[in-house]
Amino acid sequence: MVTLKSAAEIEEMKIAGQFVAACHKRVAEMICPGITTQEINDEVERLIAKAGGGPPPWATMATGMQRALP
């Protein structure tokens, strides 16, 4: 069954989407040779904390075998 969102819920989703877009923009600005995924992760977590959020219950960065080391 599809659950319809209220106007308030849609507004909250809009705000969350804008925050995620701002995080993506900041990450794009940071990417350069030599930066580590840990440095990017730390910056995203700093932005979340600055916005009043706590540590997320999941990893903020997805990494894999092709990630930059360390």
Short mmCIF file of C-alpha atoms in Angstrom, two decimals:
data_model
loop_
_atom_site.label_atom_id
_atom_site.label_comp_id
_atom_site.label_asym_id
_atom_site.label_seq_id
_atom_site.Cartn_x
_atom_site.Cartn_y
_atom_site.Cartn_z
CA MET A 1 0.00 0.00 0.00
CA VAL A 2 1.20 3.51 -0.80
CA THR A 3 1.28 5.92 2.14
CA LEU A 4 0.59 9.52 1.16
CA LYS A 5 2.81 12.15 2.74
CA SER A 6 1.44 15.17 4.54
CA ALA A 7 2.52 18.69 3.58
CA ALA A 8 4.72 18.80 6.72
CA GLU A 9 6.42 15.51 5.84
CA ILE A 10 7.08 16.71 2.30
CA GLU A 11 8.63 19.91 3.67
CA GLU A 12 10.90 17.86 5.96
CA MET A 13 11.94 15.71 2.98
CA LYS A 14 12.71 18.88 0.99
CA ILE A 15 14.93 20.22 3.77
CA ALA A 16 16.72 16.88 4.08
CA GLY A 17 17.27 16.76 0.31
CA GLN A 18 18.75 20.26 0.34
CA PHE A 19 21.12 19.25 3.13
CA VAL A 20 22.26 16.15 1.23
CA ALA A 21 22.81 18.28 -1.90
CA ALA A 22 24.96 20.70 0.14
CA CYS A 23 27.02 17.76 1.46
CA HIS A 24 27.50 16.42 -2.08
CA LYS A 25 28.63 19.87 -3.24
CA ARG A 26 31.17 20.10 -0.40
CA VAL A 27 32.52 16.62 -1.18
CA ALA A 28 32.89 17.56 -4.86
CA GLU A 29 34.90 20.64 -3.81
CA MET A 30 37.20 18.50 -1.67
CA ILE A 31 38.08 15.83 -4.22
CA CYS A 32 41.67 16.16 -5.36
CA PRO A 33 44.72 13.94 -5.70
CA GLY A 34 45.92 12.74 -2.32
CA ILE A 35 42.71 13.18 -0.31
CA THR A 36 41.62 10.11 1.59
CA THR A 37 38.13 8.74 1.94
CA GLN A 38 38.59 9.17 5.70
CA GLU A 39 39.12 12.92 5.27
CA ILE A 40 35.94 13.14 3.20
CA ASN A 41 34.07 11.04 5.74
CA ASP A 42 35.25 13.28 8.59
CA GLU A 43 34.06 16.41 6.76
CA VAL A 44 30.62 14.94 6.06
CA GLU A 45 30.25 13.91 9.69
CA ARG A 46 31.34 17.43 10.74
CA LEU A 47 28.64 18.93 8.51
CA ILE A 48 26.03 16.60 10.01
CA ALA A 49 27.08 17.59 13.55
CA LYS A 50 27.11 21.30 12.65
CA ALA A 51 23.53 20.95 11.42
CA GLY A 52 22.53 19.45 14.77
CA GLY A 53 22.62 15.79 13.79
CA GLY A 54 24.26 13.03 15.71
CA PRO A 55 26.54 10.35 14.37
CA PRO A 56 24.66 8.34 11.76
CA PRO A 57 23.93 4.68 12.57
CA TRP A 58 25.52 3.69 9.25
CA ALA A 59 28.75 4.45 7.42
CA THR A 60 28.66 7.86 5.77
CA MET A 61 31.09 6.76 3.04
CA ALA A 62 30.82 3.69 0.89
CA THR A 63 34.23 2.26 0.08
CA GLY A 64 35.40 -0.82 -1.64
CA MET A 65 38.41 -2.58 -3.09
CA GLN A 66 39.11 0.33 -5.46
CA ARG A 67 39.14 2.98 -2.75
CA ALA A 68 42.11 5.25 -2.26
CA LEU A 69 44.49 4.09 0.42
CA PRO A 70 44.90 4.59 3.34
#
